[in-house]
N, CA and C of each residue as an Amber inpcrd file, in Angstrom:
protein
   519
 101.4220000 106.7580000 127.1420000 100.0370000 106.4950000 126.7740000
  99.6140000 105.1110000 127.2490000 100.4620000 104.1190000 127.0420000
 100.1290000 102.7560000 127.4570000  99.9690000 102.6900000 128.9650000
 100.8020000 103.4340000 129.7060000 100.6790000 103.4840000 131.1560000
  99.3090000 104.0430000 131.5540000  98.8310000 105.0560000 130.8430000
  97.5070000 105.6250000 131.1220000  96.4250000 104.5770000 130.9170000
  96.5590000 103.7690000 129.8790000  95.5840000 102.7120000 129.6030000
  95.5460000 101.7250000 130.7590000  96.7230000 101.3100000 131.2160000
  96.8000000 100.3310000 132.3080000  96.2530000 100.9330000 133.6020000
  96.6080000 102.1850000 133.9000000  96.1400000 102.8310000 135.1230000
  94.6270000 103.0040000 135.1470000  94.0020000 103.0950000 134.0060000
  92.5400000 103.2350000 133.9450000  91.8310000 101.9070000 134.1640000
  92.5590000 100.8310000 134.3240000  91.9350000  99.5420000 134.5770000
  91.7940000  98.6750000 133.3420000  92.2240000  99.1680000 132.2080000
  92.1610000  98.3870000 130.9830000  93.4880000  97.6520000 130.8550000
  93.4280000  96.3460000 130.7400000  94.6730000  95.5890000 130.6540000
  95.3300000  95.8050000 129.2980000  96.6080000  95.5270000 129.2450000
  97.3460000  95.6540000 127.9930000  96.7670000  94.7020000 126.9520000
  96.3350000  93.5250000 127.3890000  95.7420000  92.5520000 126.4750000
  94.4480000  93.1040000 125.8820000  93.6010000  93.7410000 126.7220000
  92.3640000  94.3470000 126.2190000  92.6790000  95.4330000 125.1900000
  93.6540000  96.2540000 125.5120000  94.0510000  97.3430000 124.6090000
  94.5100000  96.7770000 123.2660000  95.3500000  95.7470000 123.3150000
  95.8470000  95.1320000 122.0820000  94.7060000  94.4810000 121.2930000
  93.7790000  93.8530000 121.9800000  92.6280000  93.2350000 121.3220000
  91.7950000  94.2880000 120.6070000  91.5350000  95.4110000 121.2860000
  90.7660000  96.4980000 120.6780000  91.4810000  97.0100000 119.4340000
  92.7800000  97.2340000 119.5310000  93.5450000  97.7160000 118.3720000
  93.4840000  96.7380000 117.2100000  93.6310000  95.4540000 117.5000000
  93.5730000  94.4400000 116.4450000  92.1940000  94.4170000 115.7870000
  91.1440000  94.5210000 116.5990000  89.7960000  94.4910000 116.0470000
  89.5070000  95.7230000 115.1940000  89.9800000  96.8770000 115.6230000
  89.8070000  98.0970000 114.8190000  90.5550000  97.9480000 113.5020000
  91.7530000  97.3820000 113.5580000  92.5340000  97.1400000 112.3350000
  91.7870000  96.1880000 111.4060000  91.2240000  95.1050000 111.9560000
  90.4660000  94.1600000 111.1360000  89.2260000  94.7980000 110.5310000
  88.5810000  95.6820000 111.2960000  87.4070000  96.3860000 110.7810000
  87.7910000  97.2600000 109.5920000  88.9180000  97.9790000 109.7110000
  89.4060000  98.7930000 108.5860000  89.6780000  97.9160000 107.3620000
  90.3500000  96.7880000 107.5860000  90.6620000  95.8860000 106.4770000
  89.3880000  95.3460000 105.8210000  88.4070000  94.9610000 106.6430000
  87.1500000  94.4410000 106.1040000  86.4180000  95.5080000 105.3110000
  86.4320000  96.7540000 105.8050000  85.7790000  97.8540000 105.1080000
  86.4670000  98.1240000 103.7720000  87.7810000  98.1430000 103.7750000
  88.5380000  98.3670000 102.5370000  88.2690000  97.2470000 101.5390000
  88.2840000  96.0070000 102.0180000  88.0230000  94.8610000 101.1370000
  86.6210000  94.9630000 100.5470000  85.6370000  95.3320000 101.3720000
  84.2740000  95.4650000 100.8790000  84.2070000  96.5450000  99.8020000
  84.8470000  97.6840000 100.0390000  84.8040000  98.7840000  99.0740000
  85.4340000  98.3890000  97.7440000  86.5800000  97.7360000  97.7960000
  87.2580000  97.3110000  96.5650000  86.3790000  96.3220000  95.8020000
  85.8480000  95.3420000  96.5040000  84.9870000  94.3370000  95.8740000
  83.7430000  94.9780000  95.2750000  83.1030000  95.8610000  96.0310000
  81.8790000  96.5120000  95.5500000  82.1680000  97.3710000  94.3240000
  83.2840000  98.1100000  94.3370000  83.6190000  98.9430000  93.1760000
  83.8520000  98.0820000  91.9420000  84.5280000  96.9780000  92.1210000
  84.7880000  96.0960000  90.9660000  83.5000000  95.4810000  90.4310000
  82.6210000  95.0740000  91.3330000  81.3410000  94.5170000  90.8900000
  80.5290000  95.5650000  90.1410000  80.5260000  96.7880000  90.6530000
  79.7920000  97.8640000  89.9980000  80.4180000  98.1760000  88.6370000
  81.7310000  98.1450000  88.5790000  82.4130000  98.4040000  87.3060000
  81.9690000  97.3870000  86.2620000  81.8950000  96.1240000  86.6460000
  81.4610000  95.0930000  85.7010000  80.0070000  95.3170000  85.2770000
  79.1590000  95.6820000  86.2240000  77.7360000  95.8840000  85.9290000
  77.5210000  97.0760000  85.0020000  78.3400000  98.1220000  85.1490000
  78.1500000  99.3550000  84.3810000  79.1230000  99.4900000  83.2140000
  79.8330000  98.4430000  82.8870000  80.8660000  98.5200000  81.8510000
  80.3510000  99.1000000  80.5420000  79.1870000  98.7150000  80.1240000
  78.6480000  99.1320000  78.8310000  78.2420000 100.6020000  78.7900000
  78.0020000 101.2260000  79.9460000  77.4960000 102.6030000  79.9330000
  78.5250000 103.6350000  80.3870000  79.7000000 103.1860000  80.7870000
  80.7330000 104.1300000  81.2140000  81.8250000 104.2410000  80.1560000
  82.3640000 105.4380000  79.9680000  83.5010000 105.5810000  79.0460000
  84.6620000 104.6980000  79.5120000  85.4240000 104.2020000  78.5930000
  86.5170000 103.2710000  78.8950000  87.4750000 103.7800000  79.9830000
  87.9630000 105.0430000  79.9120000  88.8950000 105.4910000  80.9640000
  88.2440000 105.5120000  82.3530000  86.9720000 105.8340000  82.4100000
  86.2480000 105.8530000  83.6880000  86.1070000 104.4230000  84.1940000
  85.7200000 103.5270000  83.2950000  85.5680000 102.1270000  83.6700000
  86.8870000 101.5560000  84.1880000  87.9920000 101.8650000  83.5070000
  89.3090000 101.3640000  83.9290000  89.6760000 101.8620000  85.3280000
  89.4280000 103.1560000  85.5690000  89.7310000 103.7180000  86.9050000
  88.8700000 103.0790000  87.9770000  87.6040000 102.8680000  87.6760000
  86.6990000 102.2510000  88.6350000  87.1150000 100.8050000  88.8880000
  87.4020000 100.0990000  87.8280000  87.7940000  98.6830000  87.9310000
  89.0630000  98.5210000  88.7550000  90.0050000  99.4350000  88.6130000
  91.2690000  99.3280000  89.3450000  91.2160000 100.0460000  90.6930000
  90.0180000 100.4870000  91.0850000  89.7990000 101.1140000  92.3960000
  90.6210000 102.3930000  92.5660000  90.6540000 103.2220000  91.5160000
  91.4280000 104.4630000  91.5690000  90.5780000 105.7120000  91.7310000
  89.3130000 105.5710000  92.0560000  88.5140000 106.7360000  92.4160000
  88.5860000 106.8660000  93.9190000  88.8030000 108.0770000  94.3940000
  88.7150000 108.2370000  95.8380000  87.3640000 108.8580000  96.1830000
  87.0020000 108.7660000  97.4290000  85.6720000 109.2050000  97.8400000
  85.5010000 110.7090000  97.6560000  86.5500000 111.4660000  97.8410000
  86.4560000 112.9240000  97.6750000  86.0810000 113.2860000  96.2410000
  86.6540000 112.6020000  95.2680000  86.2960000 112.8550000  93.8600000
  84.8180000 112.5770000  93.6250000  84.3520000 111.4670000  94.1820000
  82.9530000 111.1010000  93.9850000  82.0150000 112.0610000  94.7070000
  82.4240000 112.5620000  95.8690000  81.6130000 113.5690000  96.5700000
  81.4960000 114.8460000  95.7410000  82.6150000 115.2720000  95.1380000
  82.5820000 116.4590000  94.2770000  81.6600000 116.2260000  93.0800000
  81.7640000 115.0500000  92.4950000  80.9040000 114.7250000  91.3530000
  79.4320000 114.7360000  91.7690000  79.1330000 114.1860000  92.9370000
  77.7530000 114.1950000  93.4480000  77.2400000 115.6160000  93.6110000
  78.0830000 116.4800000  94.1240000  77.6950000 117.8760000  94.3470000
  77.3610000 118.5670000  93.0230000  78.1810000 118.3360000  92.0250000
  77.9340000 118.9300000  90.7010000  76.6810000 118.3050000  90.0790000
  76.5370000 116.9910000  90.2120000  75.3660000 116.3090000  89.6470000
  74.0740000 116.7980000  90.3060000  74.1200000 117.0770000  91.6000000
  72.9240000 117.5470000  92.3160000  72.4640000 118.9090000  91.8100000
  73.3830000 119.6810000  91.2440000  73.0300000 121.0080000  90.7210000
  72.2360000 120.9120000  89.4180000  72.2840000 119.7500000  88.7740000
  71.5180000 119.5560000  87.5410000  72.1210000 120.2850000  86.3530000
  71.2760000 120.5820000  85.3810000  71.7330000 121.1850000  84.1220000
  72.2800000 122.5940000  84.2910000  71.8220000 123.3040000  85.2900000
  72.3080000 124.6780000  85.5050000  73.7570000 124.7040000  85.9960000
  74.1990000 123.5870000  86.5940000  75.5620000 123.5100000  87.0790000
  75.7460000 124.2410000  88.3960000  76.9850000 124.3560000  88.7900000
  77.3230000 124.9910000  90.0540000  78.6530000 125.7220000  89.8930000
  78.7680000 126.8570000  90.5260000  80.0170000 127.6230000  90.4570000
  81.1110000 126.8950000  91.2370000  82.2980000 126.9510000  90.7060000
  83.4570000 126.3250000  91.3520000  83.5940000 126.8190000  92.7900000
  83.3820000 128.1150000  93.0170000  83.4960000 128.6850000  94.3590000
  82.4730000 128.0720000  95.3160000  81.2770000 127.7570000  94.8000000
  80.2630000 127.1130000  95.6440000  80.7030000 125.7090000  96.0450000
  81.2900000 124.9950000  95.1100000  81.7890000 123.6510000  95.4100000
  82.8500000 123.7480000  96.4960000  83.7650000 124.6810000  96.3110000
  84.8420000 124.8650000  97.2790000  84.2910000 125.1790000  98.6710000
  83.2480000 125.9860000  98.7380000  82.6570000 126.3520000 100.0240000
  81.9280000 125.1760000 100.6790000  81.4500000 124.2260000  99.8860000
  80.6660000 123.1020000 100.3950000  81.5040000 121.9710000 100.9710000
  82.7280000 121.8210000 100.4890000  83.5410000 120.6660000 100.8870000
  84.6340000 121.0790000 101.8670000  85.2090000 120.0880000 102.5040000
  86.2420000 120.3500000 103.5050000  87.6560000 120.1640000 102.9580000
  87.7970000 120.1660000 101.6510000  89.0990000 119.9370000 101.0380000
  89.7470000 121.2700000 100.6860000  91.0510000 121.2260000 100.5830000
  91.7860000 122.4310000 100.2220000  91.4630000 122.8420000  98.7880000
  91.7580000 124.0950000  98.4800000  91.5160000 124.6080000  97.1290000
  92.3080000 123.7960000  96.1080000  93.5220000 123.4010000  96.4520000
  94.3400000 122.6460000  95.4930000  93.7590000 121.2560000  95.2340000
  93.2090000 120.6160000  96.2560000  92.5810000 119.3070000  96.0320000
  91.3170000 119.4390000  95.1980000  90.4990000 120.4430000  95.4840000
  89.2810000 120.6550000  94.7010000  89.6530000 120.8890000  93.2450000
  90.6730000 121.6900000  93.0190000  91.1250000 121.9630000  91.6610000
  91.6190000 120.6800000  90.9780000  92.4380000 119.9180000  91.6770000
  92.9730000 118.6710000  91.1190000  91.8420000 117.6990000  90.7830000
  90.9020000 117.5440000  91.6970000  89.8100000 116.5940000  91.4730000
  88.8720000 117.0480000  90.3630000  88.5510000 118.3310000  90.3110000
  87.6650000 118.7950000  89.2320000  88.3620000 118.6540000  87.8760000
  89.6530000 118.9420000  87.8320000  90.4020000 118.7560000  86.5780000
  90.3940000 117.2870000  86.1560000  90.6300000 116.3990000  87.1000000
  90.6570000 114.9680000  86.7990000  89.2900000 114.4920000  86.3100000
  88.2290000 114.9310000  86.9850000  86.8760000 114.5350000  86.5760000
  86.5300000 115.0930000  85.1950000  87.0220000 116.3110000  84.9030000
  86.7950000 116.9000000  83.5770000  87.5680000 116.1210000  82.5070000
  88.8100000 115.7480000  82.8050000  89.6140000 114.9730000  81.8510000
  88.9730000 113.6260000  81.5430000  88.2970000 113.0550000  82.5340000
  87.6320000 111.7730000  82.3350000  86.2790000 111.9110000  81.6480000
  85.8490000 113.1590000  81.4190000  84.5780000 113.3870000  80.7470000
  83.3630000 113.2540000  81.6560000  83.5790000 113.4060000  82.9670000
  82.4690000 113.2800000  83.9130000  81.8430000 114.6220000  84.2570000
  82.5930000 115.6780000  84.0680000  82.0380000 117.0190000  84.2450000
  82.7050000 117.9740000  83.2720000  82.0650000 119.1310000  83.0910000
  82.5620000 120.1550000  82.1710000  82.8410000 121.4090000  82.9780000
  84.0150000 122.0030000  82.7250000  84.3870000 123.2780000  83.3430000
  84.2960000 124.3580000  82.2740000  83.4710000 125.3730000  82.5260000
  83.3250000 126.4620000  81.5540000  83.3920000 127.7990000  82.2860000
  83.9580000 128.7780000  81.5850000  83.9530000 130.1410000  82.1150000
  82.6010000 130.7780000  81.8120000  81.9660000 131.3670000  82.8110000
  80.7530000 132.1310000  82.4910000  81.1360000 133.3620000  81.6540000
  80.2360000 133.8250000  80.8360000  80.5200000 134.9800000  79.9660000
  80.9140000 136.2130000  80.7640000  80.3290000 136.3660000  81.9300000
  80.5370000 137.5830000  82.7240000  81.8130000 137.5610000  83.5650000
  82.5120000 136.3950000  83.6720000  83.6970000 136.3150000  84.5310000
  84.6400000 135.2380000  84.0080000  85.6870000 135.6580000  83.3090000
  86.6150000 134.7020000  82.7100000  87.5650000 134.0630000  83.7190000
  87.5360000 134.5200000  84.9650000  88.3640000 133.9000000  85.9970000
  87.6260000 132.7710000  86.7030000  86.3220000 132.8260000  86.7140000
  85.5010000 131.8430000  87.4260000  85.2110000 130.6310000  86.5390000
  84.7570000 129.5590000  87.1610000  84.3460000 128.3620000  86.4360000
  82.9460000 127.9710000  86.8550000  82.1970000 127.4960000  85.8920000
  80.9000000 126.8790000  86.1450000  81.0900000 125.4050000  85.8490000
  80.6710000 124.5370000  86.7510000  80.8260000 123.1020000  86.5850000
  79.4730000 122.4700000  86.3040000  79.4230000 121.6420000  85.2760000
  78.2030000 120.8840000  84.9700000  78.5750000 119.4230000  84.7680000
  77.6400000 118.5790000  85.0850000  77.8780000 117.1480000  84.9580000
  77.5160000 116.6930000  83.5450000  78.2510000 115.7150000  83.0390000
  77.9590000 115.1160000  81.7390000  77.0470000 113.9040000  81.9530000
  76.5050000 113.3450000  80.8810000  75.7080000 112.1140000  81.0550000
  76.5090000 110.9860000  81.7330000  77.7770000 110.8550000  81.3770000
  78.6090000 109.8290000  82.0310000  78.7920000 110.1620000  83.5150000
  78.9290000 111.4490000  83.8240000  79.0400000 111.8710000  85.2160000
  77.7730000 111.5850000  86.0010000  76.6270000 111.7780000  85.3500000
  75.3480000 111.4490000  86.0040000  75.2880000 109.9570000  86.3220000
  75.7130000 109.1330000  85.3790000  75.7120000 107.6810000  85.6110000
  76.6510000 107.3180000  86.7620000  77.7980000 107.9870000  86.7900000
  78.7650000 107.7140000  87.8520000  78.2170000 108.1460000  89.2150000
  77.5030000 109.2530000  89.2640000  76.8980000 109.7030000  90.5230000
  75.8310000 108.7080000  90.9860000  75.0600000 108.1780000  90.0530000
  74.0630000 107.1510000  90.3910000  74.7730000 105.9120000  90.9280000
  75.8430000 105.5260000  90.2780000  76.6240000 104.3730000  90.7180000
  77.1430000 104.6020000  92.1350000  77.6440000 105.7990000  92.4300000
  78.1600000 106.1200000  93.7550000  77.0500000 106.0030000  94.7990000
  75.8720000 106.5150000  94.4850000  74.7400000 106.4070000  95.4150000
  74.3770000 104.9390000  95.6450000  74.4460000 104.1360000  94.5910000
  74.1520000 102.7190000  94.7220000  75.1820000 102.0170000  95.6050000
  76.4410000 102.3990000  95.4670000  77.4770000 101.8380000  96.3440000
  77.1620000 102.1360000  97.8120000  76.7200000 103.3610000  98.0900000
  76.3790000 103.7240000  99.4680000  75.1620000 102.9300000  99.9620000
  74.1790000 102.7050000  99.1020000  73.0180000 101.8910000  99.5000000
  73.4530000 100.4650000  99.8140000  74.3340000  99.9160000  98.9840000
  74.8310000  98.5610000  99.2340000  75.6310000  98.4950000 100.5330000
  76.4260000  99.5290000 100.7760000  77.2180000  99.5780000 102.0060000
  76.3000000  99.6210000 103.2290000  75.2640000 100.4430000 103.1740000
  74.3060000 100.5210000 104.2830000  73.6370000  99.1720000 104.5110000
  73.2430000  98.5310000 103.4290000  72.5990000  97.2180000 103.5300000
  73.5490000  96.1990000 104.1560000  74.8040000  96.2140000 103.7210000
  75.8280000  95.3090000 104.2280000  75.9630000  95.4510000 105.7440000
  76.1000000  96.6910000 106.2270000  76.2780000  96.8980000 107.6630000
  74.9750000  96.7270000 108.4330000  73.8570000  97.0910000 107.8450000
  72.5650000  96.8750000 108.5110000  72.3360000  95.3780000 108.7720000
  72.7000000  94.5540000 107.8070000  72.5340000  93.1060000 107.9740000
  73.3650000  92.5910000 109.1480000  74.5370000  93.1350000 109.3450000
  75.3830000  92.7050000 110.4550000  74.8950000  93.2640000 111.7890000
  74.4300000  94.4960000 111.7660000  74.0010000  95.1280000 113.0150000
  72.6720000  94.5800000 113.5210000  71.8820000  93.9560000 112.6620000
  70.6110000  93.4000000 113.1320000  70.8280000  92.2170000 114.0680000
  72.0200000  91.6720000 114.0720000  72.3550000  90.5770000 114.9970000
  72.5300000  91.0840000 116.4260000  72.6910000  92.3910000 116.5650000
  72.9510000  92.9860000 117.8780000  71.6770000  93.6100000 118.4320000
  71.6090000  93.6540000 119.7380000  70.4880000  94.3480000 120.3830000
  70.7480000  95.8530000 120.2930000  69.6960000  96.6600000 120.4300000
  69.9070000  98.1190000 120.4280000  70.8870000  98.5660000 121.5190000
  70.8760000  97.8810000 122.6520000  71.8040000  98.2210000 123.7450000
  73.2560000  97.9400000 123.3450000  73.4760000  96.8120000 122.6500000
  74.8320000  96.4860000 122.2050000  75.3280000  97.5130000 121.1800000
  74.4620000  97.9220000 120.2900000  74.8370000  98.9340000 119.2890000
  75.1860000 100.2440000 120.0080000  74.3380000 100.6610000 120.9560000
  74.5780000 101.9080000 121.6950000  75.8920000 101.8420000 122.4730000
  76.1830000 100.7050000 123.0830000  77.4360000 100.5400000 123.8330000
  78.6340000 100.6130000 122.8990000  78.5320000  99.9510000 121.7680000
  79.6270000  99.9700000 120.7890000  79.8910000 101.3890000 120.3070000
  78.8370000 102.1100000 119.9930000  78.9870000 103.4990000 119.5540000
  79.6460000 104.3280000 120.6470000  79.2180000 104.1620000 121.8850000
  79.7910000 104.9210000 123.0060000  81.2760000 104.6060000 123.1720000
  81.6490000 103.3350000 123.0820000  83.0580000 102.9460000 123.2160000
  83.8870000 103.5490000 122.0900000  83.4020000 103.4350000 120.8520000
  84.1590000 103.9720000 119.7140000  84.2890000 105.4870000 119.7950000
  83.2360000 106.1630000 120.2280000  83.3260000 107.6170000 120.3990000
  84.3730000 107.9660000 121.4460000  84.3890000 107.2280000 122.5500000
  85.3670000 107.5490000 123.6090000  86.7890000 107.2670000 123.1520000
  86.9730000 106.2710000 122.3070000  88.3140000 105.9660000 121.7950000
  88.8120000 107.0050000 120.8080000  87.8960000 107.6970000 120.1360000
  88.3080000 108.6690000 119.1240000  88.3000000 110.0990000 119.6210000
  87.9040000 110.3300000 120.8550000  87.8900000 111.6910000 121.4050000
  89.2950000 112.1950000 121.6760000  89.5260000 113.4060000 121.2640000
  90.8010000 114.0710000 121.5480000  90.6990000 114.7220000 122.9170000
  91.8280000 114.8380000 123.5970000  91.8320000 115.5170000 124.9090000
  91.9410000 116.9910000 124.7300000
């Protein structure tokens, strides 16, 4: 692979620089997410149940759990069938099951059997789950603002070039 990089005209130093910068970008993104989650945890401490607050404070929510919670919250009071959630996300059935169970244990959503089908589940969000979904949306708004502020330093051409380079680096053969 490294030989292919060199043969294409990209020096080994350029390749190493790109790898280091991508690594630093990942680290900066992770640091931002951890910091933002902790700040949000402090801001929402009074309105979140203690176990939820502790998990948020210690950065133990993963994005997939929050996406599932958002999906259930978007359904409103009527809720959403477990099978619909499964069809909407790209996670395995076992992960969806694990995450919905965890969210239910934390009191963020309720799993109930509909009267007509004791094998199926209907998922509804709790008030704490609604607050958590709002918090998640706020985290995404803050993240967009954070990156928008940095990208405004670049010209539209620089942004387009960066996107093109990153797309070419992530393309599979």
